[in-house]
PDB file of C-alpha atoms and ligand atoms in Angstrom:
ATOM      1  CA  MET A  27       4.330   2.299  12.094  1.00 89.00           C
ATOM      2  CA  PHE A  28       2.194   4.828  11.287  1.00 90.00           C
ATOM      3  CA  SER A  29       4.070   7.706   9.494  1.00 90.00           C
ATOM      4  CA  GLU A  30       1.412  10.667   9.690  1.00 88.00           C
ATOM      5  CA  GLY A  31      -1.394  11.475  11.494  1.00 90.00           C
ATOM      6  CA  GLU A  32      -2.365  11.360  15.254  1.00 91.00           C
ATOM      7  CA  ARG A  33      -0.825   7.913  15.532  1.00 92.00           C
ATOM      8  CA  GLU A  34       2.692   8.874  14.023  1.00 90.00           C
ATOM      9  CA  GLY A  35       5.122   6.459  15.362  1.00 91.00           C
ATOM     10  CA  ARG A  36       2.886   3.676  16.743  1.00 90.00           C
ATOM     11  CA  THR A  37       3.127   0.477  15.628  1.00 90.00           C
ATOM     12  CA  ILE A  38       0.377  -0.762  13.586  1.00 92.00           C
ATOM     13  CA  THR A  39      -1.671  -3.985  14.564  1.00 93.00           C
ATOM     14  CA  PRO A  40      -4.774  -5.464  12.373  1.00 94.00           C
ATOM     15  CA  ASP A  41      -7.138  -3.597  14.614  1.00 94.00           C
ATOM     16  CA  ASP A  42      -5.858  -0.495  13.438  1.00 94.00           C
ATOM     17  CA  LEU A  43      -7.427  -1.247   9.973  1.00 95.00           C
ATOM     18  CA  LYS A  44     -11.001  -1.737   9.172  1.00 94.00           C
ATOM     19  CA  ALA A  45     -12.195  -3.127   5.868  1.00 92.00           C
ATOM     20  CA  GLY A  46     -13.754  -0.557   3.987  1.00 88.00           C
ATOM     21  CA  ASP A  47     -11.481   2.536   5.398  1.00 93.00           C
ATOM     22  CA  PRO A  48      -9.060   4.169   3.429  1.00 94.00           C
ATOM     23  CA  PRO A  49      -5.416   3.247   3.778  1.00 96.00           C
ATOM     24  CA  VAL A  50      -2.893   4.221   6.394  1.00 94.00           C
ATOM     25  CA  HIS A  51       0.487   5.931   5.493  1.00 94.00           C
ATOM     26  CA  ALA A  52       3.282   3.741   7.133  1.00 94.00           C
ATOM     27  CA  TRP A  53       7.074   3.221   7.734  1.00 94.00           C
ATOM     28  CA  PRO A  54       7.777  -0.872   7.190  1.00 92.00           C
ATOM     29  CA  LYS A  55       9.111  -2.651  10.077  1.00 85.00           C
ATOM     30  CA  ASP A  56      11.159  -5.532   9.338  1.00 84.00           C
ATOM     31  CA  ALA A  57      10.128  -9.060  10.879  1.00 77.00           C
ATOM     32  CA  ALA A  58      13.878 -10.386  11.630  1.00 80.00           C
ATOM     33  CA  ASN A  59      15.505  -7.227  13.325  1.00 83.00           C
ATOM     34  CA  ALA A  60      12.483  -4.836  14.395  1.00 81.00           C
ATOM     35  CA  ILE A  61      14.430  -2.529  12.492  1.00 87.00           C
ATOM     36  CA  VAL A  62      11.389   0.532  11.316  1.00 90.00           C
ATOM     37  CA  ARG A  63      12.726   1.735   7.915  1.00 88.00           C
ATOM     38  CA  ASP A  64      11.840   5.418   8.069  1.00 88.00           C
ATOM     39  CA  GLY A  65      14.894   7.025   6.503  1.00 85.00           C
ATOM     40  CA  SER A  66      13.726   7.922   3.041  1.00 89.00           C
ATOM     41  CA  ARG A  67      10.176   8.644   1.323  1.00 88.00           C
ATOM     42  CA  LEU A  68      11.046   5.755  -0.870  1.00 91.00           C
ATOM     43  CA  ASN A  69      10.423   3.393   2.272  1.00 93.00           C
ATOM     44  CA  GLU A  70       7.114   4.785   2.659  1.00 95.00           C
ATOM     45  CA  VAL A  71       3.913   2.271   2.104  1.00 96.00           C
ATOM     46  CA  LEU A  72       0.181   2.492   1.718  1.00 97.00           C
ATOM     47  CA  ILE A  73      -1.751  -0.165   4.045  1.00 96.00           C
ATOM     48  CA  ILE A  74      -5.049  -1.269   3.641  1.00 97.00           C
ATOM     49  CA  ARG A  75      -7.553  -4.050   4.689  1.00 97.00           C
ATOM     50  CA  LEU A  76      -9.463  -5.483   1.952  1.00 97.00           C
ATOM     51  CA  ASP A  77     -12.210  -8.629   1.671  1.00 96.00           C
ATOM     52  CA  PRO A  78      -9.596 -11.615   1.419  1.00 95.00           C
ATOM     53  CA  ASN A  79     -12.043 -12.801  -1.308  1.00 96.00           C
ATOM     54  CA  GLU A  80     -11.433 -10.131  -3.254  1.00 96.00           C
ATOM     55  CA  LEU A  81      -7.530 -10.456  -3.612  1.00 98.00           C
ATOM     56  CA  ASP A  82      -5.971 -11.982  -6.700  1.00 98.00           C
ATOM     57  CA  ASP A  83      -3.818 -15.015  -6.616  1.00 97.00           C
ATOM     58  CA  ASP A  84      -0.736 -12.993  -6.659  1.00 96.00           C
ATOM     59  CA  THR A  85      -2.039 -10.645  -3.792  1.00 98.00           C
ATOM     60  CA  ARG A  86      -3.476 -13.307  -1.514  1.00 97.00           C
ATOM     61  CA  PRO A  87      -0.257 -14.710  -0.461  1.00 96.00           C
ATOM     62  CA  ARG A  88       1.275 -11.386   0.504  1.00 96.00           C
ATOM     63  CA  ALA A  89      -1.603 -10.533   2.408  1.00 97.00           C
ATOM     64  CA  ALA A  90      -2.149 -10.871   6.287  1.00 96.00           C
ATOM     65  CA  GLU A  91      -5.700 -11.135   7.006  1.00 95.00           C
ATOM     66  CA  GLY A  92      -6.516  -9.300   3.566  1.00 97.00           C
ATOM     67  CA  ILE A  93      -4.372  -6.457   4.991  1.00 97.00           C
ATOM     68  CA  VAL A  94      -1.791  -5.640   1.842  1.00 97.00           C
ATOM     69  CA  ALA A  95       0.935  -3.168   1.765  1.00 97.00           C
ATOM     70  CA  TYR A  96       2.250  -1.094  -1.318  1.00 98.00           C
ATOM     71  CA  SER A  97       4.907   1.511  -2.283  1.00 97.00           C
ATOM     72  CA  ALA A  98       3.420   4.915  -1.706  1.00 97.00           C
ATOM     73  CA  ILE A  99       5.482   6.236  -4.499  1.00 97.00           C
ATOM     74  CA  CYS A 100       3.384   6.535  -8.236  1.00 97.00           C
ATOM     75  CA  SER A 101       5.565   4.927 -10.904  1.00 97.00           C
ATOM     76  CA  HIS A 102       4.839   7.369 -13.245  1.00 97.00           C
ATOM     77  CA  ALA A 103       6.739  10.507 -11.672  1.00 96.00           C
ATOM     78  CA  GLY A 104       7.224   9.712  -8.072  1.00 95.00           C
ATOM     79  CA  CYS A 105       4.494  11.839  -6.463  1.00 96.00           C
ATOM     80  CA  PRO A 106       3.066  10.140  -3.208  1.00 95.00           C
ATOM     81  CA  VAL A 107       0.044   8.170  -3.947  1.00 97.00           C
ATOM     82  CA  THR A 108      -2.626  10.084  -1.630  1.00 94.00           C
ATOM     83  CA  ALA A 109      -6.052   9.385  -2.286  1.00 96.00           C
ATOM     84  CA  TRP A 110      -8.488   6.118  -2.079  1.00 97.00           C
ATOM     85  CA  ILE A 111     -11.469   6.898  -4.270  1.00 96.00           C
ATOM     86  CA  LYS A 112     -13.826   5.264  -7.089  1.00 96.00           C
ATOM     87  CA  ALA A 113     -11.987   4.483  -9.996  1.00 96.00           C
ATOM     88  CA  SER A 114     -12.574   6.165 -13.367  1.00 95.00           C
ATOM     89  CA  GLU A 115     -13.514   2.900 -14.793  1.00 93.00           C
ATOM     90  CA  GLY A 116     -15.730   0.569 -12.584  1.00 90.00           C
ATOM     91  CA  ASN A 117     -17.288   0.626  -9.173  1.00 92.00           C
ATOM     92  CA  ASP A 118     -14.168  -0.338  -7.053  1.00 94.00           C
ATOM     93  CA  ASP A 119     -12.382   2.219  -4.993  1.00 96.00           C
ATOM     94  CA  VAL A 120      -8.833   2.231  -5.625  1.00 98.00           C
ATOM     95  CA  PHE A 121      -5.163   3.934  -4.992  1.00 98.00           C
ATOM     96  CA  LYS A 122      -5.138   7.432  -6.839  1.00 98.00           C
ATOM     97  CA  CYS A 123      -2.212   9.730  -7.527  1.00 98.00           C
ATOM     98  CA  MET A 124      -3.774  13.124  -8.004  1.00 97.00           C
ATOM     99  CA  CYS A 125      -0.443  14.420 -10.024  1.00 97.00           C
ATOM    100  CA  HIS A 126      -1.347  13.063 -13.160  1.00 97.00           C
ATOM    101  CA  ASN A 127      -4.326  10.797 -12.028  1.00 98.00           C
ATOM    102  CA  SER A 128      -2.671   7.334 -12.408  1.00 98.00           C
ATOM    103  CA  GLU A 129      -4.951   4.689 -10.515  1.00 98.00           C
ATOM    104  CA  TYR A 130      -4.004   1.477  -9.147  1.00 98.00           C
ATOM    105  CA  ASP A 131      -6.083  -1.694  -7.945  1.00 98.00           C
ATOM    106  CA  PRO A 132      -4.779  -3.077  -4.390  1.00 98.00           C
ATOM    107  CA  ARG A 133      -6.842  -6.207  -4.870  1.00 98.00           C
ATOM    108  CA  ARG A 134      -4.872  -6.963  -7.934  1.00 98.00           C
ATOM    109  CA  GLY A 135      -1.362  -6.334  -7.154  1.00 98.00           C
ATOM    110  CA  ALA A 136      -1.755  -2.533  -7.399  1.00 98.00           C
ATOM    111  CA  GLN A 137      -1.613  -2.817 -11.063  1.00 97.00           C
ATOM    112  CA  VAL A 138      -2.367   0.127 -13.506  1.00 98.00           C
ATOM    113  CA  VAL A 139      -6.009   0.787 -14.012  1.00 97.00           C
ATOM    114  CA  PHE A 140      -5.993   4.144 -15.446  1.00 97.00           C
ATOM    115  CA  GLY A 141      -3.778   7.029 -16.103  1.00 97.00           C
ATOM    116  CA  PRO A 142      -0.025   7.213 -17.285  1.00 97.00           C
ATOM    117  CA  ALA A 143       1.641   4.774 -14.727  1.00 97.00           C
ATOM    118  CA  PRO A 144       3.973   2.438 -16.595  1.00 97.00           C
ATOM    119  CA  ARG A 145       3.794  -0.250 -13.897  1.00 97.00           C
ATOM    120  CA  ARG A 146       2.370  -1.379 -10.841  1.00 97.00           C
ATOM    121  CA  LEU A 147       3.167  -0.127  -7.232  1.00 97.00           C
ATOM    122  CA  ALA A 148       5.837  -2.503  -5.513  1.00 97.00           C
ATOM    123  CA  ALA A 149       4.195  -4.797  -3.012  1.00 97.00           C
ATOM    124  CA  LEU A 150       5.370  -5.470   0.522  1.00 96.00           C
ATOM    125  CA  PRO A 151       4.689  -8.427   1.581  1.00 96.00           C
ATOM    126  CA  LEU A 152       3.014  -8.726   5.519  1.00 95.00           C
ATOM    127  CA  ILE A 153       2.753 -11.089   8.254  1.00 94.00           C
ATOM    128  CA  ILE A 154       1.264 -10.350  11.754  1.00 93.00           C
ATOM    129  CA  LYS A 155       3.764 -11.204  14.256  1.00 90.00           C
ATOM    130  CA  ASP A 156       3.102 -10.723  18.134  1.00 89.00           C
ATOM    131  CA  GLY A 157       0.026  -8.790  17.280  1.00 89.00           C
ATOM    132  CA  ALA A 158       1.721  -6.436  15.010  1.00 88.00           C
ATOM    133  CA  LEU A 159       1.839  -5.777  11.198  1.00 91.00           C
ATOM    134  CA  VAL A 160       5.715  -6.369  10.254  1.00 90.00           C
ATOM    135  CA  VAL A 161       7.416  -6.940   6.826  1.00 93.00           C
ATOM    136  CA  ALA A 162       7.612 -10.435   5.740  1.00 93.00           C
ATOM    137  CA  ALA A 163       9.938  -9.948   2.469  1.00 92.00           C
ATOM    138  CA  PRO A 164      11.656  -7.328   0.447  1.00 92.00           C
ATOM    139  CA  PHE A 165       9.555  -4.902  -2.173  1.00 94.00           C
ATOM    140  CA  ILE A 166       8.263  -6.945  -5.208  1.00 94.00           C
ATOM    141  CA  GLY A 167       8.588  -4.780  -7.906  1.00 94.00           C
ATOM    142  CA  LYS A 168      10.536  -1.360  -8.369  1.00 92.00           C
ATOM    143  CA  VAL A 169       9.652   1.363  -6.053  1.00 92.00           C
ATOM    144  CA  GLY A 170       9.458   4.923  -7.400  1.00 86.00           C
ATOM    145  CA  GLY A 171       8.939   6.841 -10.666  1.00 79.00           C
ATOM    146  CA  GLN A 172      10.566   6.631 -14.137  1.00 68.00           C
ATOM    147  CA  GLN A 173      13.407   8.845 -13.454  1.00 52.00           C
ATOM    148  CA  GLY A 174      14.368   7.037 -10.535  1.00 44.00           C
TER     149      GLY A 174
HETATM  150  S1  LIG B 209       3.286  11.049 -10.646  1.00 54.52           S
HETATM  151 FE1  LIG B 209       1.603   9.800 -10.232  1.00 54.52          FE
HETATM  152  S2  LIG B 209       0.524  10.032 -12.062  1.00 54.52           S
HETATM  153 FE2  LIG B 209       2.082  11.080 -12.552  1.00 54.52          FE
END
């Protein structure tokens, strides 16, 4: 469900996400028990709809209609990743952490494409169930910064 803004607390459906829009910030909702994991900022994720044809082989199976989710916590020092802007190198838009300018490409498993971050963002596999976007499996990879 949305974790901030006008729609805070509302369940996210695929129609809420348009290709080309920036990511939304969300709390994950488990498919099995419908529990919303909103207890810690370490649970917060970025959700974005991408062109399914742009997703790499690791990313495509985790996506639902081109929609992918990643931890919103930078792997460098744990700042929230907030920006969606043109990459420092190349023409694609990427996730960017403004603390020290690390950039992550959500089409390629959020691998680091610029900056000091030591590893990719943790990925959260999604499925669409009863019209809502829910979590299909636990985070793949480590959530959070180097110290934590
Ligand atoms: S905490 Fe994100 S780049 Fe340093």
